[in-house]
mmCIF file of C-alpha atoms and ligand atoms in Angstrom:
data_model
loop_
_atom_site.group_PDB
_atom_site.id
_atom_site.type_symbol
_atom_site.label_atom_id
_atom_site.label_comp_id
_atom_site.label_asym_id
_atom_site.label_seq_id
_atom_site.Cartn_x
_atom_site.Cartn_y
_atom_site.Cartn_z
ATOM 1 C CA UNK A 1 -7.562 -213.412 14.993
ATOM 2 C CA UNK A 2 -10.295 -213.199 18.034
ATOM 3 C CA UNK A 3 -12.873 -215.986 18.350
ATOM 4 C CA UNK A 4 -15.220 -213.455 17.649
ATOM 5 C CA UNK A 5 -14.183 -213.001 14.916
ATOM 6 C CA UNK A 6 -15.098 -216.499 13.463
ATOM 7 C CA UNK A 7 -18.314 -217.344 11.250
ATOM 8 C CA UNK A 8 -20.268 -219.429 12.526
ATOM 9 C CA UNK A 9 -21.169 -222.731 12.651
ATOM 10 C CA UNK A 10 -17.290 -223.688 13.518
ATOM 11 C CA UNK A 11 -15.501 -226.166 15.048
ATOM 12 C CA UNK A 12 -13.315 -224.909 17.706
ATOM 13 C CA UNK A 13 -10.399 -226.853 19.568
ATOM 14 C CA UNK A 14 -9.063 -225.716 23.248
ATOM 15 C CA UNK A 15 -5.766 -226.557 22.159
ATOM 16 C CA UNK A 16 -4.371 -226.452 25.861
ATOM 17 C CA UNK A 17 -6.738 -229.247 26.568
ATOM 18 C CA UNK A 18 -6.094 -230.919 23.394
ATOM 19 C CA UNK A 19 -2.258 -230.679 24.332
ATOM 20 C CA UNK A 20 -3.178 -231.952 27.746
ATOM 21 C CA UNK A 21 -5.141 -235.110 26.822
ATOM 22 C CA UNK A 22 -2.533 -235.544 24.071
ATOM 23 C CA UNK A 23 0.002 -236.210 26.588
ATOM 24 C CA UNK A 24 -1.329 -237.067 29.269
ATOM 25 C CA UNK A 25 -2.212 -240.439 26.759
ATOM 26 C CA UNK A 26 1.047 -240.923 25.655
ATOM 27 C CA UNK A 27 2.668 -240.605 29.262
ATOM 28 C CA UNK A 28 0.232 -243.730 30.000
ATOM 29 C CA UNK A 29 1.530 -245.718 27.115
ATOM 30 C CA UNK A 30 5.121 -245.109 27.843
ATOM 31 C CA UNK A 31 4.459 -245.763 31.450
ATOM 32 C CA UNK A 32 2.713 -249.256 30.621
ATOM 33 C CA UNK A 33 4.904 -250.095 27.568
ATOM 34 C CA UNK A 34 1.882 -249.675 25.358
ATOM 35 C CA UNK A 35 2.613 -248.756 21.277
ATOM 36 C CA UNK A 36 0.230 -245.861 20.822
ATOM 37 C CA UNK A 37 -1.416 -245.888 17.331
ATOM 38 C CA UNK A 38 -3.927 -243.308 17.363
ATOM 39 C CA UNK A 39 -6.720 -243.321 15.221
ATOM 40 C CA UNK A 40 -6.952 -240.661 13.098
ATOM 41 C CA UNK A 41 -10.510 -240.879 11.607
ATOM 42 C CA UNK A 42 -11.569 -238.351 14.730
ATOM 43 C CA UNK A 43 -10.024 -235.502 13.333
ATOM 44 C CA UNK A 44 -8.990 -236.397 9.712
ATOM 45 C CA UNK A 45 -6.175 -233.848 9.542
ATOM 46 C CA UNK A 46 -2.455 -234.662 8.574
ATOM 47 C CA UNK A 47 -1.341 -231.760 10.811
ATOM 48 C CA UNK A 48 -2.830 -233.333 13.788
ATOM 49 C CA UNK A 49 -1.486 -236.817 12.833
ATOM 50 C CA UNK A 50 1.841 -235.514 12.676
ATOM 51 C CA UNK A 51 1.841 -233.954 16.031
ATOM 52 C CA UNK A 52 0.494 -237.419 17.890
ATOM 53 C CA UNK A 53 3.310 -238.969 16.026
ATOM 54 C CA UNK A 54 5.843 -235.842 17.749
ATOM 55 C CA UNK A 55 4.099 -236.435 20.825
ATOM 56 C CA UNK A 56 5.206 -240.789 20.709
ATOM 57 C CA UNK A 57 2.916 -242.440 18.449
ATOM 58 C CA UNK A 58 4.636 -245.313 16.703
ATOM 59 C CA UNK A 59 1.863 -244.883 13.675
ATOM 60 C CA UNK A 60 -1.790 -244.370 13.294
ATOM 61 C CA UNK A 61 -4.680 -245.781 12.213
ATOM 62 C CA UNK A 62 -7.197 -245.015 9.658
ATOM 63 C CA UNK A 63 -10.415 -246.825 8.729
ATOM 64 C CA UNK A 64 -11.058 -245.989 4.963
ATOM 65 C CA UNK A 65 -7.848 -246.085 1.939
ATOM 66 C CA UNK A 66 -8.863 -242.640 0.934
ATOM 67 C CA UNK A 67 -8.239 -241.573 4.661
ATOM 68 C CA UNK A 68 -4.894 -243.928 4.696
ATOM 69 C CA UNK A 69 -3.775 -241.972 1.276
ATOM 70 C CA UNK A 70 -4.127 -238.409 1.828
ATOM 71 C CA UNK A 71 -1.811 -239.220 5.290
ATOM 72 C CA UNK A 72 0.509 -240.943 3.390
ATOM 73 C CA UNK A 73 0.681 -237.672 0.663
ATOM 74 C CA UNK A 74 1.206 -235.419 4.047
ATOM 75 C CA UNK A 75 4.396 -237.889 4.837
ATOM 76 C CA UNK A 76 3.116 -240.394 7.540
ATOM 77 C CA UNK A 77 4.471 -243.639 6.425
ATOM 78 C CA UNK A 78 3.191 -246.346 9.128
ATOM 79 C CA UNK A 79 -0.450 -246.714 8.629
ATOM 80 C CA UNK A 80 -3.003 -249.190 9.880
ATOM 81 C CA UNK A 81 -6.359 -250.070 7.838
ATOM 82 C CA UNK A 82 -7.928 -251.279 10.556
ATOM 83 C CA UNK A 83 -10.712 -252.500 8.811
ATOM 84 C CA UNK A 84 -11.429 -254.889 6.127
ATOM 85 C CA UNK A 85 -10.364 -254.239 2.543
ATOM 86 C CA UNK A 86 -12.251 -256.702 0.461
ATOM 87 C CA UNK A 87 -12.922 -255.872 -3.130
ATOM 88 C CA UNK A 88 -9.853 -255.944 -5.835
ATOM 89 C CA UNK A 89 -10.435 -252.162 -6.779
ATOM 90 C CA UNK A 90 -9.490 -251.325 -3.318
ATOM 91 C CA UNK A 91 -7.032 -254.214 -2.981
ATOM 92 C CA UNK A 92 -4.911 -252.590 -5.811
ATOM 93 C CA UNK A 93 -5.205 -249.036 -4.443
ATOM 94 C CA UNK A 94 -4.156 -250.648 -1.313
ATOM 95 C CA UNK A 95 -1.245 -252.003 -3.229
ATOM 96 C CA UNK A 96 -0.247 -248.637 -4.688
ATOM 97 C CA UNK A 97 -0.214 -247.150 -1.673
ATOM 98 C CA UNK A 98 2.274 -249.615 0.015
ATOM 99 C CA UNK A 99 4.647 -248.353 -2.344
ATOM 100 C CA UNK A 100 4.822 -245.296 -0.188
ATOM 101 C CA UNK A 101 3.734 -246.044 3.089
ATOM 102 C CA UNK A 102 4.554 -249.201 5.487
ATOM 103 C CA UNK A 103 0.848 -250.477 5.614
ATOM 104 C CA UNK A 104 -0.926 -252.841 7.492
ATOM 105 C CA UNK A 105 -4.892 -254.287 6.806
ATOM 106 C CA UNK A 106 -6.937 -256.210 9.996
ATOM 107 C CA UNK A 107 -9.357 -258.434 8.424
ATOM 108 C CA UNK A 108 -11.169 -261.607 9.150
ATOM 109 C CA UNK A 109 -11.884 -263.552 5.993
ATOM 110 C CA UNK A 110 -9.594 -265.736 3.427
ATOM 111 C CA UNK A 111 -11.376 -263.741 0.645
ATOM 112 C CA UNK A 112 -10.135 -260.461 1.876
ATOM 113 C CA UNK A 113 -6.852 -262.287 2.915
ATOM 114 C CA UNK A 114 -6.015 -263.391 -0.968
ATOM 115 C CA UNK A 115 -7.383 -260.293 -2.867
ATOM 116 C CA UNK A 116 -4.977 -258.243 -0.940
ATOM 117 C CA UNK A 117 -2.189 -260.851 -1.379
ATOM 118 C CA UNK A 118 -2.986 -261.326 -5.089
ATOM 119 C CA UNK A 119 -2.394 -257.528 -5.278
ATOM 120 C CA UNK A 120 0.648 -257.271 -3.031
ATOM 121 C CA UNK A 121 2.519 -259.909 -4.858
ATOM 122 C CA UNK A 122 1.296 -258.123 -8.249
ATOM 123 C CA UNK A 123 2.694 -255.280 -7.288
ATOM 124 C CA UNK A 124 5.764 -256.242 -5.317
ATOM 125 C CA UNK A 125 5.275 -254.968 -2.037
ATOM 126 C CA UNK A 126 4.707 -256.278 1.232
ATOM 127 C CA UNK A 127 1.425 -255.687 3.200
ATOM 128 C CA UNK A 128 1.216 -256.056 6.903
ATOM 129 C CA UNK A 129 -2.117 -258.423 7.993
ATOM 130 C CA UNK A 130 -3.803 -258.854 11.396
ATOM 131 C CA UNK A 131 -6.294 -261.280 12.133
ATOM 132 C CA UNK A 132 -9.193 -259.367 13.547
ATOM 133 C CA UNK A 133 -10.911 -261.377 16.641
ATOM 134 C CA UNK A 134 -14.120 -260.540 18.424
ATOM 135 C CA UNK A 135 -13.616 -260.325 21.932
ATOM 136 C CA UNK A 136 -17.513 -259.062 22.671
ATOM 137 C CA UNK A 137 -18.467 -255.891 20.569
ATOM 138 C CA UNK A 138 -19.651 -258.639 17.667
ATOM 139 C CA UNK A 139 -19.591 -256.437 14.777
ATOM 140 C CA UNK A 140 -16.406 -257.709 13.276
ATOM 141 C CA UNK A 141 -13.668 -260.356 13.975
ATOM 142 C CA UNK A 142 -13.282 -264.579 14.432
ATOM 143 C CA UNK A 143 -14.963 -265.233 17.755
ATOM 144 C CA UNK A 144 -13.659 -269.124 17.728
ATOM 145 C CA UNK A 145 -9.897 -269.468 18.075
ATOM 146 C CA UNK A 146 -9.666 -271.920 15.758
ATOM 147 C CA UNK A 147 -11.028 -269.787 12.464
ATOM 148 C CA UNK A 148 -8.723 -267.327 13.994
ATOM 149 C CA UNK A 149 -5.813 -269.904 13.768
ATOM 150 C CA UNK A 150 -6.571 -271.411 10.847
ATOM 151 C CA UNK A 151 -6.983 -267.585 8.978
ATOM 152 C CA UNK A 152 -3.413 -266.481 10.458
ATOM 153 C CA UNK A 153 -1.835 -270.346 9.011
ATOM 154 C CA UNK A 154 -3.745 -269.568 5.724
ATOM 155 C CA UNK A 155 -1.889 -265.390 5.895
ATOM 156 C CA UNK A 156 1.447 -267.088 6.382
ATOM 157 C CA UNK A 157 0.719 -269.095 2.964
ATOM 158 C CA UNK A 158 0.118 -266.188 1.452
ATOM 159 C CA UNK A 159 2.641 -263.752 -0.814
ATOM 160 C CA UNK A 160 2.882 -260.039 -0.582
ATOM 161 C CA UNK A 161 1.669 -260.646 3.076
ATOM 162 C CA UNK A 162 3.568 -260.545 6.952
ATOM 163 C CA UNK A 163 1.271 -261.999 9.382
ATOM 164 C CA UNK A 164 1.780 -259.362 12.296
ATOM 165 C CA UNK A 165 -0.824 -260.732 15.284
ATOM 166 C CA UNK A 166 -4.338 -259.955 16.340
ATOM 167 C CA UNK A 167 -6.702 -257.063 16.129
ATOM 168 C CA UNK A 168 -9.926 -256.215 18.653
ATOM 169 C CA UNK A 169 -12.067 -253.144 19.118
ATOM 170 C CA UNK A 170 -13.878 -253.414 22.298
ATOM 171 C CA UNK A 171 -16.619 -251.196 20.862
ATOM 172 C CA UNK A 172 -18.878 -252.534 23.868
ATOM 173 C CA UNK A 173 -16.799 -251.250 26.789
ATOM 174 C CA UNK A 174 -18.668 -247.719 26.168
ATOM 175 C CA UNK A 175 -19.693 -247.461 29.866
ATOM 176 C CA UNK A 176 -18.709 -246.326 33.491
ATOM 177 C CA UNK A 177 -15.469 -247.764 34.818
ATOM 178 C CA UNK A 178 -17.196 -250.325 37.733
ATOM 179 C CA UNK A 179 -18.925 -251.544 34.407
ATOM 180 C CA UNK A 180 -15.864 -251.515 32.348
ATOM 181 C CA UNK A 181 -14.473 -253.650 35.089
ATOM 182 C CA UNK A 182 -16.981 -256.185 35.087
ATOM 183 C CA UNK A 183 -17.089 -256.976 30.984
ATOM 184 C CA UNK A 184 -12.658 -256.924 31.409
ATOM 185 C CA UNK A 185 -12.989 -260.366 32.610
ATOM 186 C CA UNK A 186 -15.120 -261.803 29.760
ATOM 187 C CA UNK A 187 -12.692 -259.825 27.572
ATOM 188 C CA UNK A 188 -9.620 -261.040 29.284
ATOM 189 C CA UNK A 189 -10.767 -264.531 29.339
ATOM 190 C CA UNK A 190 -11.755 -264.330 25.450
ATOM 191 C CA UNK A 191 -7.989 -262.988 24.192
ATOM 192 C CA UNK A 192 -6.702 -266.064 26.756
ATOM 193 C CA UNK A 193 -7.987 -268.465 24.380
ATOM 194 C CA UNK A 194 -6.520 -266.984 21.356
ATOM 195 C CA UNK A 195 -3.336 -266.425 22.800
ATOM 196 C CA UNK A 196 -3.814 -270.426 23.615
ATOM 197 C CA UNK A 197 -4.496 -271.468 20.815
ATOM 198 C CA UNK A 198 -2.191 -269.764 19.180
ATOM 199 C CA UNK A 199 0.946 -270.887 21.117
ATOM 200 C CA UNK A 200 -0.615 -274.365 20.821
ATOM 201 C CA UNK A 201 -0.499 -274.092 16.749
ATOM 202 C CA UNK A 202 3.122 -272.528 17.369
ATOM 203 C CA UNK A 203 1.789 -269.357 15.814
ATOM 204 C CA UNK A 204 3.620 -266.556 16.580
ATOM 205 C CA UNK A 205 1.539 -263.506 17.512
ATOM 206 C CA UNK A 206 3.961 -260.488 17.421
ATOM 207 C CA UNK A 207 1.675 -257.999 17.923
ATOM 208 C CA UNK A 208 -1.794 -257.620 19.584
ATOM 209 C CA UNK A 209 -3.932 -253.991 18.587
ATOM 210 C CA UNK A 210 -6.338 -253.084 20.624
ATOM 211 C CA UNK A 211 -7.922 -250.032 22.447
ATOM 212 C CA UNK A 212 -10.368 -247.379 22.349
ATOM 213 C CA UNK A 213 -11.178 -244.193 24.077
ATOM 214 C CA UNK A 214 -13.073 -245.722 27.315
ATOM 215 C CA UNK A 215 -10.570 -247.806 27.689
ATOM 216 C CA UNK A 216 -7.670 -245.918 27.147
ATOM 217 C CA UNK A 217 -6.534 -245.767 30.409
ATOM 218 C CA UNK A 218 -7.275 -249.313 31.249
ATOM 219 C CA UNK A 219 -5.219 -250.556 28.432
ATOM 220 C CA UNK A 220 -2.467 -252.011 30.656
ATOM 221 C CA UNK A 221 -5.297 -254.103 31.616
ATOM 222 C CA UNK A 222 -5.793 -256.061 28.372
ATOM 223 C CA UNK A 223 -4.033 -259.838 28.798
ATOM 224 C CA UNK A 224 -0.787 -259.563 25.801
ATOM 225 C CA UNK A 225 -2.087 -256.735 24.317
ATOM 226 C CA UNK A 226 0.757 -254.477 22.621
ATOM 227 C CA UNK A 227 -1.188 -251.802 21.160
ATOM 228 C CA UNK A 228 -3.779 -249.253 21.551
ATOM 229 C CA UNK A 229 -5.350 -247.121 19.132
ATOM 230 C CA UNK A 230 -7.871 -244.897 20.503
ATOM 231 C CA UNK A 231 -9.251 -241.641 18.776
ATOM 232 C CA UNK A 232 -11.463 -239.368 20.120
ATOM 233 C CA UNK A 233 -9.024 -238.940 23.250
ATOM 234 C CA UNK A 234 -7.558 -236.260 22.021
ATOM 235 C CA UNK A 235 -10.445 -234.488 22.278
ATOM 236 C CA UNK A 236 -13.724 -236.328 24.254
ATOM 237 C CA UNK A 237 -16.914 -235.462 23.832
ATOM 238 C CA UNK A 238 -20.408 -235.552 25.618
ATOM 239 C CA UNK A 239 -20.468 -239.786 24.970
ATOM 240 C CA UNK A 240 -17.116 -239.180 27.629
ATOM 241 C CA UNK A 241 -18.402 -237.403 29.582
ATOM 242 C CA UNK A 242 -21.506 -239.579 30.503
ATOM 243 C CA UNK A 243 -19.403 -242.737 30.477
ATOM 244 C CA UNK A 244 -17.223 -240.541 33.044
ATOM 245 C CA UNK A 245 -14.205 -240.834 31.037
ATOM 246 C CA UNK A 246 -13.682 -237.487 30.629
ATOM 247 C CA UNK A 247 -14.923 -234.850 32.688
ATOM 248 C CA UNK A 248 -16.312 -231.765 31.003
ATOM 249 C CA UNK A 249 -12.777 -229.447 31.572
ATOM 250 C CA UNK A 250 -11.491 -232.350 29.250
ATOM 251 C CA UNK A 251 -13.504 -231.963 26.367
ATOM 252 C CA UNK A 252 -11.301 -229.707 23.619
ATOM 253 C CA UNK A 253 -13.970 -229.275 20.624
ATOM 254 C CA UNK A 254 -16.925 -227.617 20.324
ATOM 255 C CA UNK A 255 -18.997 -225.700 17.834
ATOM 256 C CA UNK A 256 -19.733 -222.615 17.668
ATOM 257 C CA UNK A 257 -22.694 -221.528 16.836
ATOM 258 C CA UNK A 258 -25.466 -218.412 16.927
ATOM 259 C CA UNK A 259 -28.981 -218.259 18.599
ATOM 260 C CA UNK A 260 -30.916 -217.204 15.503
ATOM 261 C CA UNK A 261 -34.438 -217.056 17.041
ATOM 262 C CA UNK A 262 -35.457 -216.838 20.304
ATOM 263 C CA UNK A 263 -39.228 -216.216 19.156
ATOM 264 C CA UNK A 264 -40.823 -219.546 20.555
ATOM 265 C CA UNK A 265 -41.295 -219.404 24.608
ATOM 266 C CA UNK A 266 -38.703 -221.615 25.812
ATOM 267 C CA UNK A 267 -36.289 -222.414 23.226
ATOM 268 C CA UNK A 268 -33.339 -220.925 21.562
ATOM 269 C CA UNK A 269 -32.757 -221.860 17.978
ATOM 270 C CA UNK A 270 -28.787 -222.021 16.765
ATOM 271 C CA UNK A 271 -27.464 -222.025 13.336
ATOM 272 C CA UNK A 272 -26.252 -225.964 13.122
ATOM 273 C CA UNK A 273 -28.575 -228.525 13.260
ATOM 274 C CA UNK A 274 -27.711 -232.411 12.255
ATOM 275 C CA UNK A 275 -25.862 -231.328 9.090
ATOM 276 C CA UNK A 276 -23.650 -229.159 11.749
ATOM 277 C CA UNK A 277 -23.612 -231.916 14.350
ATOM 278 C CA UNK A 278 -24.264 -235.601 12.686
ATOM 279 C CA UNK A 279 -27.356 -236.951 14.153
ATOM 280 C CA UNK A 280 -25.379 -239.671 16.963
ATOM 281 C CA UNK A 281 -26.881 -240.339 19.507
ATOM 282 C CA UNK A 282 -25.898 -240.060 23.000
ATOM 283 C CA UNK A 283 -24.912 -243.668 23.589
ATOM 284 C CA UNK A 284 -23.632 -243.545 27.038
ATOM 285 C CA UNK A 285 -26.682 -241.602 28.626
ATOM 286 C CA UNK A 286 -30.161 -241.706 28.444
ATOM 287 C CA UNK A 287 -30.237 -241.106 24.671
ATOM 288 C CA UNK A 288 -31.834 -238.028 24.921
ATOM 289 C CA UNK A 289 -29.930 -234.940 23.230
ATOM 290 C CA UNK A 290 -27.346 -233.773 20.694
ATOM 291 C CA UNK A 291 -24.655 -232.027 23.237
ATOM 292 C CA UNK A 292 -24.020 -229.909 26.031
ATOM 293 C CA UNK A 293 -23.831 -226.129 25.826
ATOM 294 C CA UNK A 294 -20.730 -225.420 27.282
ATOM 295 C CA UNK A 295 -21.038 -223.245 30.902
ATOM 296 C CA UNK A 296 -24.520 -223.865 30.960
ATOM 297 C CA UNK A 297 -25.897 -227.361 32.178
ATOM 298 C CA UNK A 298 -29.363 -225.943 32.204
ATOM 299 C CA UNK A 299 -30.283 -226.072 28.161
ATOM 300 C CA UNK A 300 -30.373 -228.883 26.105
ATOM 301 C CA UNK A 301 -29.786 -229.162 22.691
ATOM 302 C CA UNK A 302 -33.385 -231.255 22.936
ATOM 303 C CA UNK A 303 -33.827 -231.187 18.848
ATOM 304 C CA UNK A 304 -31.956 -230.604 15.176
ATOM 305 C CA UNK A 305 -33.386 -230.200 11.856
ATOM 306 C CA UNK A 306 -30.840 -230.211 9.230
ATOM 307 C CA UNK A 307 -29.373 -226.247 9.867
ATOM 308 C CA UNK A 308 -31.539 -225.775 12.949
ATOM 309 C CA UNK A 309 -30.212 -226.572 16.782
ATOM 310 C CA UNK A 310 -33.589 -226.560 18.894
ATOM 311 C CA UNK A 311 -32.276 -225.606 22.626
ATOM 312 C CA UNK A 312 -34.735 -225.979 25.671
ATOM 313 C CA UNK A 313 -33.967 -223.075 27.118
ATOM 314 C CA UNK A 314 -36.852 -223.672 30.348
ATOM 315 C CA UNK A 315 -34.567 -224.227 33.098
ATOM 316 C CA UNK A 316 -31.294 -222.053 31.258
ATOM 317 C CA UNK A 317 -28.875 -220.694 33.991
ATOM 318 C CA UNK A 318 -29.554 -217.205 32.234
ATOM 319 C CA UNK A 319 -31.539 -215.043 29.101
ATOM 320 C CA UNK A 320 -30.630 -216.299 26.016
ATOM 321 C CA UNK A 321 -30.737 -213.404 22.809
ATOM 322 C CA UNK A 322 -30.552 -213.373 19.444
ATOM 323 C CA UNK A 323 -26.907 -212.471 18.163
ATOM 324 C CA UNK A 324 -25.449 -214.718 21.384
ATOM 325 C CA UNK A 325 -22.188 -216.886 20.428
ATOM 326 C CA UNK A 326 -22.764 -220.621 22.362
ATOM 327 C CA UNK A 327 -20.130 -223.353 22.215
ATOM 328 C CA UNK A 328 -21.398 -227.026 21.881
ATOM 329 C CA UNK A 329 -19.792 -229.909 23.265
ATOM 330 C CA UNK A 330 -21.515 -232.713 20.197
ATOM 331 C CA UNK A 331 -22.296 -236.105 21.235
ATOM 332 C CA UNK A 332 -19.605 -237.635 19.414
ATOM 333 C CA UNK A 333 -16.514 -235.726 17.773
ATOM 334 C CA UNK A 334 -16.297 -238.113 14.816
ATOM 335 C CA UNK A 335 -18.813 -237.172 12.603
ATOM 336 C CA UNK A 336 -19.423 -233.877 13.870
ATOM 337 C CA UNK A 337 -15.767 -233.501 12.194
ATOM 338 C CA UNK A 338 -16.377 -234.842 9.308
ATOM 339 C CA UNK A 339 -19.291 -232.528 8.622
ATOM 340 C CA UNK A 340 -16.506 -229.432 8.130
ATOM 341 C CA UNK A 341 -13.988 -227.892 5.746
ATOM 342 C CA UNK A 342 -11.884 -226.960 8.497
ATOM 343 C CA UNK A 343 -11.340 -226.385 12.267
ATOM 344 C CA UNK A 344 -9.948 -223.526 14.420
ATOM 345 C CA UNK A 345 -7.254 -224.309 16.895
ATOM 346 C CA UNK A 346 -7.623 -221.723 19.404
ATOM 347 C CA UNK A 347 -5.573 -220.293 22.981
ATOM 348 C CA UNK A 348 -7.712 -218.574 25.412
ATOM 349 C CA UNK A 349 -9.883 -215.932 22.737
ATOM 350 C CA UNK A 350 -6.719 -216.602 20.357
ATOM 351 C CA UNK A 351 -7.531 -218.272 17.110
ATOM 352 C CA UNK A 352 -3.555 -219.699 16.796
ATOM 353 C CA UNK A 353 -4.370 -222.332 13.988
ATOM 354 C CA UNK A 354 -6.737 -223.392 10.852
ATOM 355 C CA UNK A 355 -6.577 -226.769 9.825
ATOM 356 C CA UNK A 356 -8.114 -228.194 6.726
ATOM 357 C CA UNK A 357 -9.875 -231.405 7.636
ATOM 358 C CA UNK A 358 -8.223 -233.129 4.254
ATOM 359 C CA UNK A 359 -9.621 -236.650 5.089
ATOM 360 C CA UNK A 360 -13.390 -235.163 5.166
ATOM 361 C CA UNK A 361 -15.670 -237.642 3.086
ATOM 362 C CA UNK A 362 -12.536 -239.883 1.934
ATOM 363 C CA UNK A 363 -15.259 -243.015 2.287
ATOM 364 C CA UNK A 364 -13.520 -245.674 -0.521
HETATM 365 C C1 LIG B 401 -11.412 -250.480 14.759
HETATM 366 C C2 LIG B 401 -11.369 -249.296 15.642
HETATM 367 N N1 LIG B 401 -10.257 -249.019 16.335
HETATM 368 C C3 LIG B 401 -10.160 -247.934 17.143
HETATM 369 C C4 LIG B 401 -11.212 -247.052 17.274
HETATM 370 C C5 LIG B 401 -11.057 -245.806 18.109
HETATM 371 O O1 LIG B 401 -11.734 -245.854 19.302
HETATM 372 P P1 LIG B 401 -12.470 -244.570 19.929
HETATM 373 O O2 LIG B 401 -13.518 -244.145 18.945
HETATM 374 O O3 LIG B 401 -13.035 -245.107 21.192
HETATM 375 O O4 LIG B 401 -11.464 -243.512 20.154
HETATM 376 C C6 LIG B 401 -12.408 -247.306 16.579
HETATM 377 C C7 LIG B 401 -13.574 -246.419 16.713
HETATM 378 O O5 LIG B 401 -14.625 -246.598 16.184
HETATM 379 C C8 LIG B 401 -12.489 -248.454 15.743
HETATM 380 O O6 LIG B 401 -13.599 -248.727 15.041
#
């Protein structure tokens, strides 16, 4: 099928770029003995999962069970929660699923700790646990090594349960590399002290998971870290390409869309607004906009109502008409994928694949 061909609002992946960041990723890990455990709430779909698993992922990551579940149906069978599971209701679909599927939880509380154990043991099975340790973002994880030590002695207690090591998201390194740089040391000097304190309580720490997009490439970086598990890499976004992770030739998804109205001086109206595009913001600019119309730098996608994309057309690099086919680069991949049934994987004006995104709205 021809691009042209496809209705519109759709999500469309350049799947030479989406090859290319694909392994150009995994040639980093292998060449700085890095695991790479992608995270696979980006894109959602088993297919793609499977082929970052071909292309020397040891496993991936999911946030939600749901997510974790329908990967485990599509046959991926090493799967990090990497975030807490704390009720029993989820603690015993956690347990069902380890039937299936070598699984692993990060969490940071004894409550979360013994409901999972409680189920494991229940069930028979044996559930991987990291500690998760806050290293600077501060949304989630132990900031003192102590808790963190006393947590992991408390896990080793525990039934059902293997202790594996330590889990961090450095959610705050969202920023240009000189800046990156700069919060590494605080970072580096914060996963010293755990490691310290953890040899000092003769702990042993096995593994340490870490990583994200910005600092994918910095990864070797990291002081013990074993791990990485970024997402959005495989494709990058606009937040990428104002943190200068990515440059634009990077970015592999976009949406296309239709002008629908060009009747107010100025602006260009598309056919996907914030139910098209999620509302994020763009974090590593000036906050200003929803994405970049690819090939032409001079609109901005200034506004969105729920179906409606309100592009500033003013200083536009050329006439913009009613019936035109744009592509738009979103602000942040992530939930502009989950907003859609499926995406097109596509080869110059070739539309070579359609994936179902299965893992769409899979929030318990
Ligand atoms: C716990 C955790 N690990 C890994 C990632 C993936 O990082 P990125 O979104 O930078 O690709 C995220 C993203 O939110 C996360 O929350």
């Amino acid at each position: 099928m021809h691009i042209d061909q496809l209705d519109t609002p759709s999500i469309v992946i350049d799947l030479d770029r989406m090859e290319r960041n694909m392994a150009k990723l995994s040639a980093y890990c292998q060449a700085s003995g890095l695991q790479l455990r992608p995270h696979t709430k980006t894109h959602k779909i088993p297919e793609l999962a499977k082929r970052q698993m071909a292309s020397g992922a040891r496993g991936i990551t999911v946030a939600k069970i749901g997510e974790a579940r329908v990967m485990a149906d599509a046959g991926l069978n090493d799967i990090l929660i990497a975030y807490p599971i704390v009720s029993e209701v989820k603690a015993r679909e956690l347990a069902a699923l380890a039937e299936r599927a070598r699984l692993a939880v990060s969490l940071d509380s004894l409550e979360a700790a013994q409901a999972v154990s409680h189920q494991a043991a229940e069930r028979g099975v044996v559930i991987g646990m990291f500690v998760e340790v806050d290293v600077g973002f501060h949304r989630c994880g132990l900031g003192r090594p102590g808790d963190a030590v006393a947590l992991a002695r408390e896990i080793l207690s525990l039934p059902g349960i293997e202790f594996r090591g330590l889990m961090f998201y450095p959610g705050h390194m969202l920023a240009v590399r000189s800046r990156q740089l700069e919060m590494l040391t605080a970072v580096n000097d914060s996963l010293d002290r755990f490691h310290e304190a953890f040899r000092d309580a003769a702990i042993h720490v096995r593994e340490v998971s870490g990583g994200s997009t910005p600092t994918a490439c910095l990864s070797a970086a990291f002081h013990g870290l074993t791990e990485i598990r970024p997402g959005m890499y495989l494709f990058n976004d606009r937040n990428m390409v104002g943190a200068e992770v990515a440059p634009v030739d990077d970015c592999a998804l976009s949406v296309l869309v239709t002008v629908v109205s060009t009747a107010v001086a100025g602006r260009a109206i598309v056919d996907g607004g914030s139910k098209t595009f999620s509302s994020d913001r763009f974090l590593s600019g000036d906050g200003l906009g929803y994405g970049m119309v690819a090939g032409d730098p001079g609109a901005s996608v200034e506004a969105m109502s729920e179906e409606h994309g309100h592009l500033n057309i003013q200083d536009a690099s050329h006439r913009y008409r009613v019936g035109d086919r744009l592509q738009i680069i979103p602000n942040h991949v992530c939930t502009t994928i989950n907003m859609h049934e499926r995406v097109y994987g596509v080869r110059g004006t070739e539309v070579q694949a359609v994936w179902e995104v299965v893992g769409r709205g899979k929030l318990q």
